[in-house]
Amino acid sequence: MKILCTHGWLMSNLGDQWMTDIVLKVLVARGHSVAVSSRGYPNGWACEGVERLQVCTESLDVAARRHLFSEYDKIVNLPGGGLQGKDHRSVAILKDIEICSSLGIPYALAGHSIYSQIPAATLRKVSLILAREPCTAAWLRSQQVDHLETVDAAWSQEIGASTRSERTVIMLRWDGEFTSGNVSLSGSDLKIGSHTFGPFHSIIVSTSDSIRDEALGVKLARQLSASWEPCRTIDELKMIISGAAHLITDRYHPAIVAKVTGTPLSFIGSRSVRNQGLRELMGKSIEELRDSSCAGLSALGAWSSK
């Protein structure tokens, strides 16, 4: 079976890289010939047994996409929050679904947050949809769209514990609702928007997406007289969070790492469907979340081999 994986938006986003690695390994383990076409490969990124194509399906016209897809038996849209209203990622994904439907090529959404602006009629043409939060699954049910309710691929992973420090780690999105203008330090208390945290012994500012968050991170660190320590690899992300006394974040995958490793977590920000959905999951046990994630990945593997 020849499978093409698209729309990973890897860039420097460690959450995207983590999900992509997990899904690709599931497909390779099934013995498939797997290729990936995505935007912004990070330096040195590779997955054993996977061909890395030097094309990005977002930027190809419809005729070129049809030609590319026709060379494969199945198309897998890599996990993420890409189906968010009318942004360029959603437009590209929806076009791909229509193209694959017209070609008779099975198409899978391998773990997504899906917003209610997305046309349900197009989603009904998808062979497999893994809905990674309850709110996404609830909306799909209301639209009579077949799907499997699961959770993010990262929940399937076990993470070793690190020695706890006294450091509080702050990770905020570059495009989130919190900016340097609404973050301040008053004595040993930290204020972020309407939230107050503290007292703290030590604060560091970090990120799981160093390219996009650096401008905000450096500014915040300077403002708080803290150090700026971005994570460059998935292992670094796991280590800095598992060893922290406290994590304050509005980022999806750092919050997952904190939950899995038992790091005290303040998950702030709720504007996006993905964050609202993740907040719903935080009350579940690690075992339940891991089982749900593994079930979704098993379903993807089974679908890929049909």
Short mmCIF file of C-alpha atoms in Angstrom, two decimals:
data_model
loop_
_atom_site.label_atom_id
_atom_site.label_comp_id
_atom_site.label_asym_id
_atom_site.label_seq_id
_atom_site.Cartn_x
_atom_site.Cartn_y
_atom_site.Cartn_z
CA MET A 1 0.00 0.00 0.00
CA LYS A 2 1.31 3.45 -0.97
CA ILE A 3 0.23 6.15 1.48
CA LEU A 4 0.78 9.91 1.26
CA CYS A 5 0.64 11.96 4.47
CA THR A 6 -0.10 15.66 4.10
CA HIS A 7 -0.51 18.90 6.07
CA GLY A 8 1.73 18.37 9.08
CA TRP A 9 2.81 22.03 9.42
CA LEU A 10 5.95 20.91 11.18
CA MET A 11 7.95 24.18 11.20
CA SER A 12 9.48 24.33 14.70
CA ASN A 13 6.27 23.21 16.41
CA LEU A 14 7.26 20.27 18.59
CA GLY A 15 3.64 19.22 19.09
CA ASP A 16 3.22 18.89 15.32
CA GLN A 17 6.48 16.96 15.05
CA TRP A 18 5.47 14.65 17.90
CA MET A 19 2.05 13.80 16.41
CA THR A 20 3.56 13.34 12.95
CA ASP A 21 6.26 10.97 14.22
CA ILE A 22 3.69 8.83 16.05
CA VAL A 23 1.33 8.53 13.08
CA LEU A 24 4.11 7.83 10.59
CA LYS A 25 5.49 5.06 12.79
CA VAL A 26 2.03 3.46 12.97
CA LEU A 27 1.82 3.41 9.16
CA VAL A 28 5.40 2.20 8.64
CA ALA A 29 4.85 -0.60 11.16
CA ARG A 30 2.04 -1.86 8.92
CA GLY A 31 4.54 -2.35 6.11
CA HIS A 32 3.26 0.45 3.88
CA SER A 33 5.28 2.62 1.53
CA VAL A 34 4.86 6.00 3.24
CA ALA A 35 5.68 9.49 1.96
CA VAL A 36 5.06 12.84 3.64
CA SER A 37 4.39 16.20 2.03
CA SER A 38 4.30 18.98 4.58
CA ARG A 39 5.21 22.60 5.20
CA GLY A 40 8.39 23.69 6.97
CA TYR A 41 10.44 20.58 7.69
CA PRO A 42 12.67 21.35 10.70
CA ASN A 43 16.41 20.90 10.24
CA GLY A 44 17.37 17.26 10.55
CA TRP A 45 13.80 16.01 10.71
CA ALA A 46 13.39 12.47 9.42
CA CYS A 47 11.37 9.38 10.20
CA GLU A 48 12.81 5.96 9.40
CA GLY A 49 11.12 4.30 6.46
CA VAL A 50 9.38 7.49 5.27
CA GLU A 51 10.09 9.37 2.04
CA ARG A 52 10.22 13.12 2.59
CA LEU A 53 8.78 14.85 -0.49
CA GLN A 54 9.99 18.31 -1.47
CA VAL A 55 6.47 19.53 -2.23
CA CYS A 56 3.81 21.12 -0.08
CA THR A 57 0.23 20.32 -1.00
CA GLU A 58 -0.97 23.67 0.30
CA SER A 59 0.88 25.47 -2.48
CA LEU A 60 0.02 23.14 -5.38
CA ASP A 61 -2.84 23.94 -7.75
CA VAL A 62 -5.72 21.49 -8.13
CA ALA A 63 -4.33 19.83 -11.27
CA ALA A 64 -0.97 19.26 -9.59
CA ARG A 65 -2.66 17.89 -6.48
CA ARG A 66 -4.75 15.47 -8.56
CA HIS A 67 -1.57 14.26 -10.27
CA LEU A 68 0.25 13.82 -6.95
CA PHE A 69 -2.61 12.06 -5.16
CA SER A 70 -3.28 9.70 -8.07
CA GLU A 71 0.12 8.09 -7.43
CA TYR A 72 -1.04 6.83 -4.00
CA ASP A 73 -3.57 4.34 -2.69
CA LYS A 74 -4.61 6.37 0.36
CA ILE A 75 -4.12 9.88 1.74
CA VAL A 76 -3.70 10.63 5.44
CA ASN A 77 -4.08 14.15 6.75
CA LEU A 78 -1.67 14.36 9.68
CA PRO A 79 -3.14 15.31 13.09
CA GLY A 80 -3.74 18.83 14.31
CA GLY A 81 -6.10 21.76 14.55
CA GLY A 82 -6.05 22.63 10.86
CA LEU A 83 -9.80 22.59 10.29
CA GLN A 84 -10.38 26.01 11.82
CA GLY A 85 -12.89 28.04 9.85
CA LYS A 86 -11.67 29.76 6.71
CA ASP A 87 -7.90 29.89 7.23
CA HIS A 88 -5.61 28.69 4.44
CA ARG A 89 -5.09 25.30 6.03
CA SER A 90 -8.80 24.54 6.16
CA VAL A 91 -9.23 25.63 2.54
CA ALA A 92 -6.41 23.33 1.42
CA ILE A 93 -7.70 20.34 3.40
CA LEU A 94 -11.25 20.72 2.12
CA LYS A 95 -9.98 20.89 -1.47
CA ASP A 96 -7.96 17.73 -0.90
CA ILE A 97 -11.01 15.88 0.42
CA GLU A 98 -12.98 16.82 -2.70
CA ILE A 99 -10.10 15.86 -5.00
CA CYS A 100 -9.66 12.46 -3.35
CA SER A 101 -13.40 11.86 -3.43
CA SER A 102 -13.47 12.56 -7.17
CA LEU A 103 -10.54 10.19 -7.71
CA GLY A 104 -11.97 7.45 -5.48
CA ILE A 105 -8.95 7.61 -3.14
CA PRO A 106 -9.73 6.92 0.57
CA TYR A 107 -8.87 9.90 2.78
CA ALA A 108 -8.34 10.00 6.56
CA LEU A 109 -8.24 12.80 9.12
CA ALA A 110 -5.86 11.24 11.63
CA GLY A 111 -6.74 13.18 14.79
CA HIS A 112 -8.27 16.64 14.45
CA SER A 113 -10.02 19.49 16.23
CA ILE A 114 -12.82 20.48 13.85
CA TYR A 115 -14.66 23.78 14.05
CA SER A 116 -18.37 24.15 13.33
CA GLN A 117 -17.76 26.41 10.31
CA ILE A 118 -16.45 23.41 8.35
CA PRO A 119 -19.01 22.06 5.82
CA ALA A 120 -20.32 18.73 7.05
CA ALA A 121 -21.16 17.64 3.50
CA THR A 122 -17.46 17.61 2.65
CA LEU A 123 -16.53 15.77 5.86
CA ARG A 124 -19.00 13.00 4.95
CA LYS A 125 -16.68 12.16 2.04
CA VAL A 126 -13.82 11.30 4.43
CA SER A 127 -13.20 7.57 4.97
CA LEU A 128 -11.93 7.85 8.56
CA ILE A 129 -12.16 10.76 11.00
CA LEU A 130 -10.45 10.59 14.38
CA ALA A 131 -11.97 13.35 16.54
CA ARG A 132 -9.43 14.30 19.17
CA GLU A 133 -11.75 16.01 21.67
CA PRO A 134 -15.30 15.39 22.92
CA CYS A 135 -16.57 18.73 21.59
CA THR A 136 -15.38 17.87 18.07
CA ALA A 137 -17.03 14.44 18.33
CA ALA A 138 -20.27 15.99 19.60
CA TRP A 139 -20.44 18.39 16.66
CA LEU A 140 -19.72 15.61 14.16
CA ARG A 141 -22.52 13.53 15.71
CA SER A 142 -24.90 16.44 15.39
CA GLN A 143 -24.04 16.65 11.67
CA GLN A 144 -24.37 12.88 11.08
CA VAL A 145 -20.69 12.60 10.15
CA ASP A 146 -19.12 9.19 10.83
CA HIS A 147 -16.11 9.42 13.15
CA LEU A 148 -14.26 7.78 16.03
CA GLU A 149 -14.01 9.76 19.25
CA THR A 150 -10.46 9.52 20.48
CA VAL A 151 -7.78 11.84 21.86
CA ASP A 152 -4.49 13.29 20.66
CA ALA A 153 -1.76 10.86 19.56
CA ALA A 154 0.61 12.25 22.22
CA TRP A 155 -1.53 10.77 25.00
CA SER A 156 -0.41 7.32 23.83
CA GLN A 157 3.18 7.98 24.91
CA GLU A 158 4.74 7.23 28.27
CA ILE A 159 7.12 9.93 29.57
CA GLY A 160 9.82 9.33 32.14
CA ALA A 161 9.91 11.57 35.21
CA SER A 162 12.68 14.09 35.86
CA THR A 163 13.96 15.47 39.14
CA ARG A 164 11.71 18.32 40.24
CA SER A 165 13.19 21.81 40.45
CA GLU A 166 11.72 24.98 41.96
CA ARG A 167 11.35 26.56 38.54
CA THR A 168 8.02 27.73 37.17
CA VAL A 169 7.87 27.41 33.40
CA ILE A 170 5.77 29.79 31.27
CA MET A 171 4.88 28.80 27.69
CA LEU A 172 2.53 31.15 25.82
CA ARG A 173 1.47 31.09 22.17
CA TRP A 174 2.66 33.82 19.84
CA ASP A 175 -0.87 34.08 18.39
CA GLY A 176 -2.81 33.42 21.60
CA GLU A 177 -4.89 35.74 23.75
CA PHE A 178 -2.03 36.66 26.10
CA THR A 179 0.70 39.10 25.10
CA SER A 180 3.54 40.82 26.91
CA GLY A 181 1.12 43.68 27.54
CA ASN A 182 -1.05 41.65 29.90
CA VAL A 183 1.69 39.77 31.75
CA SER A 184 3.29 41.37 34.80
CA LEU A 185 5.22 40.49 37.97
CA SER A 186 4.24 42.06 41.26
CA GLY A 187 6.68 41.02 43.94
CA SER A 188 6.70 37.23 43.68
CA ASP A 189 3.20 37.07 42.16
CA LEU A 190 2.70 36.66 38.43
CA LYS A 191 -0.33 38.12 36.66
CA ILE A 192 -1.39 36.88 33.22
CA GLY A 193 -4.61 38.50 32.07
CA SER A 194 -7.12 37.97 34.86
CA HIS A 195 -5.09 35.11 36.38
CA THR A 196 -2.74 35.52 39.37
CA PHE A 197 -0.11 32.90 40.22
CA GLY A 198 2.55 32.61 42.88
CA PRO A 199 4.52 33.16 44.92
CA PHE A 200 7.42 31.82 42.84
CA HIS A 201 11.06 31.14 43.58
CA SER A 202 12.23 31.10 39.96
CA ILE A 203 10.61 31.73 36.57
CA ILE A 204 11.77 30.73 33.12
CA VAL A 205 10.08 31.46 29.80
CA SER A 206 10.10 28.66 27.23
CA THR A 207 8.14 27.39 24.23
CA SER A 208 7.29 24.32 22.18
CA ASP A 209 7.47 26.40 18.96
CA SER A 210 10.73 28.34 18.99
CA ILE A 211 10.44 30.06 15.60
CA ARG A 212 6.98 31.51 16.09
CA ASP A 213 7.14 32.20 19.83
CA GLU A 214 10.63 33.64 20.10
CA ALA A 215 9.71 37.33 19.78
CA LEU A 216 7.07 37.05 22.51
CA GLY A 217 9.23 34.79 24.66
CA VAL A 218 12.29 37.02 24.65
CA LYS A 219 10.16 40.05 25.44
CA LEU A 220 8.39 38.27 28.31
CA ALA A 221 11.64 36.98 29.76
CA ARG A 222 13.15 40.48 29.74
CA GLN A 223 10.00 41.95 31.25
CA LEU A 224 9.95 39.37 34.08
CA SER A 225 13.75 39.36 34.62
CA ALA A 226 13.59 35.67 33.76
CA SER A 227 15.63 33.49 31.43
CA TRP A 228 14.50 32.51 27.92
CA GLU A 229 15.05 28.77 27.39
CA PRO A 230 13.23 27.52 24.27
CA CYS A 231 12.89 23.79 23.66
CA ARG A 232 14.38 22.64 20.35
CA THR A 233 13.51 18.93 20.53
CA ILE A 234 10.65 16.80 21.83
CA ASP A 235 12.96 15.30 24.46
CA GLU A 236 13.89 18.78 25.69
CA LEU A 237 10.19 19.65 25.93
CA LYS A 238 9.49 16.56 28.03
CA MET A 239 12.50 17.19 30.27
CA ILE A 240 11.86 20.86 31.04
CA ILE A 241 8.18 20.28 31.87
CA SER A 242 8.58 17.03 33.80
CA GLY A 243 11.25 18.73 35.94
CA ALA A 244 9.29 21.93 36.59
CA ALA A 245 7.57 22.91 39.82
CA HIS A 246 4.69 24.40 37.83
CA LEU A 247 3.74 24.93 34.17
CA ILE A 248 1.61 27.87 33.01
CA THR A 249 0.61 27.51 29.37
CA ASP A 250 -2.03 27.96 26.71
CA ARG A 251 -0.25 25.46 24.44
CA TYR A 252 -1.80 22.06 23.75
CA HIS A 253 1.09 19.60 23.88
CA PRO A 254 3.00 21.17 26.79
CA ALA A 255 -0.23 20.77 28.78
CA ILE A 256 -0.35 17.08 27.81
CA VAL A 257 3.25 16.57 28.98
CA ALA A 258 2.43 18.20 32.33
CA LYS A 259 -0.64 16.00 32.84
CA VAL A 260 1.24 12.81 31.97
CA THR A 261 4.24 13.61 34.20
CA GLY A 262 2.25 14.99 37.12
CA THR A 263 3.67 18.49 36.85
CA PRO A 264 1.32 21.03 38.48
CA LEU A 265 -0.46 22.74 35.57
CA SER A 266 -2.29 25.99 34.99
CA PHE A 267 -3.88 25.61 31.55
CA ILE A 268 -5.12 29.06 30.59
CA GLY A 269 -6.82 30.43 27.49
CA SER A 270 -9.99 29.00 26.00
CA ARG A 271 -10.73 30.77 22.74
CA SER A 272 -10.05 27.83 20.45
CA VAL A 273 -12.03 24.61 20.07
CA ARG A 274 -8.85 22.62 20.62
CA ASN A 275 -8.15 24.29 24.00
CA GLN A 276 -11.76 24.01 25.12
CA GLY A 277 -11.67 20.36 24.14
CA LEU A 278 -8.38 19.66 25.91
CA ARG A 279 -9.72 21.29 29.06
CA GLU A 280 -12.63 18.77 28.98
CA LEU A 281 -10.13 15.90 28.96
CA MET A 282 -7.99 17.04 31.89
CA GLY A 283 -10.30 15.41 34.45
CA LYS A 284 -9.81 11.95 32.96
CA SER A 285 -7.19 9.48 34.18
CA ILE A 286 -3.92 9.00 32.31
CA GLU A 287 -4.85 5.35 31.73
CA GLU A 288 -8.18 6.29 30.15
CA LEU A 289 -6.57 8.91 27.92
CA ARG A 290 -3.78 6.55 26.85
CA ASP A 291 -6.26 3.79 26.03
CA SER A 292 -8.38 6.18 23.96
CA SER A 293 -5.34 7.45 22.06
CA CYS A 294 -4.06 3.94 21.38
CA ALA A 295 -7.51 2.90 20.16
CA GLY A 296 -7.52 5.76 17.68
CA LEU A 297 -4.06 4.88 16.39
CA SER A 298 -5.06 1.20 16.10
CA ALA A 299 -8.11 2.25 14.06
CA LEU A 300 -5.88 4.29 11.76
CA GLY A 301 -3.54 1.33 11.31
CA ALA A 302 -6.43 -1.02 10.53
CA TRP A 303 -7.93 1.46 8.03
CA SER A 304 -4.58 1.88 6.31
CA SER A 305 -4.36 -1.87 5.65
CA LYS A 306 -7.87 -2.43 4.26
#
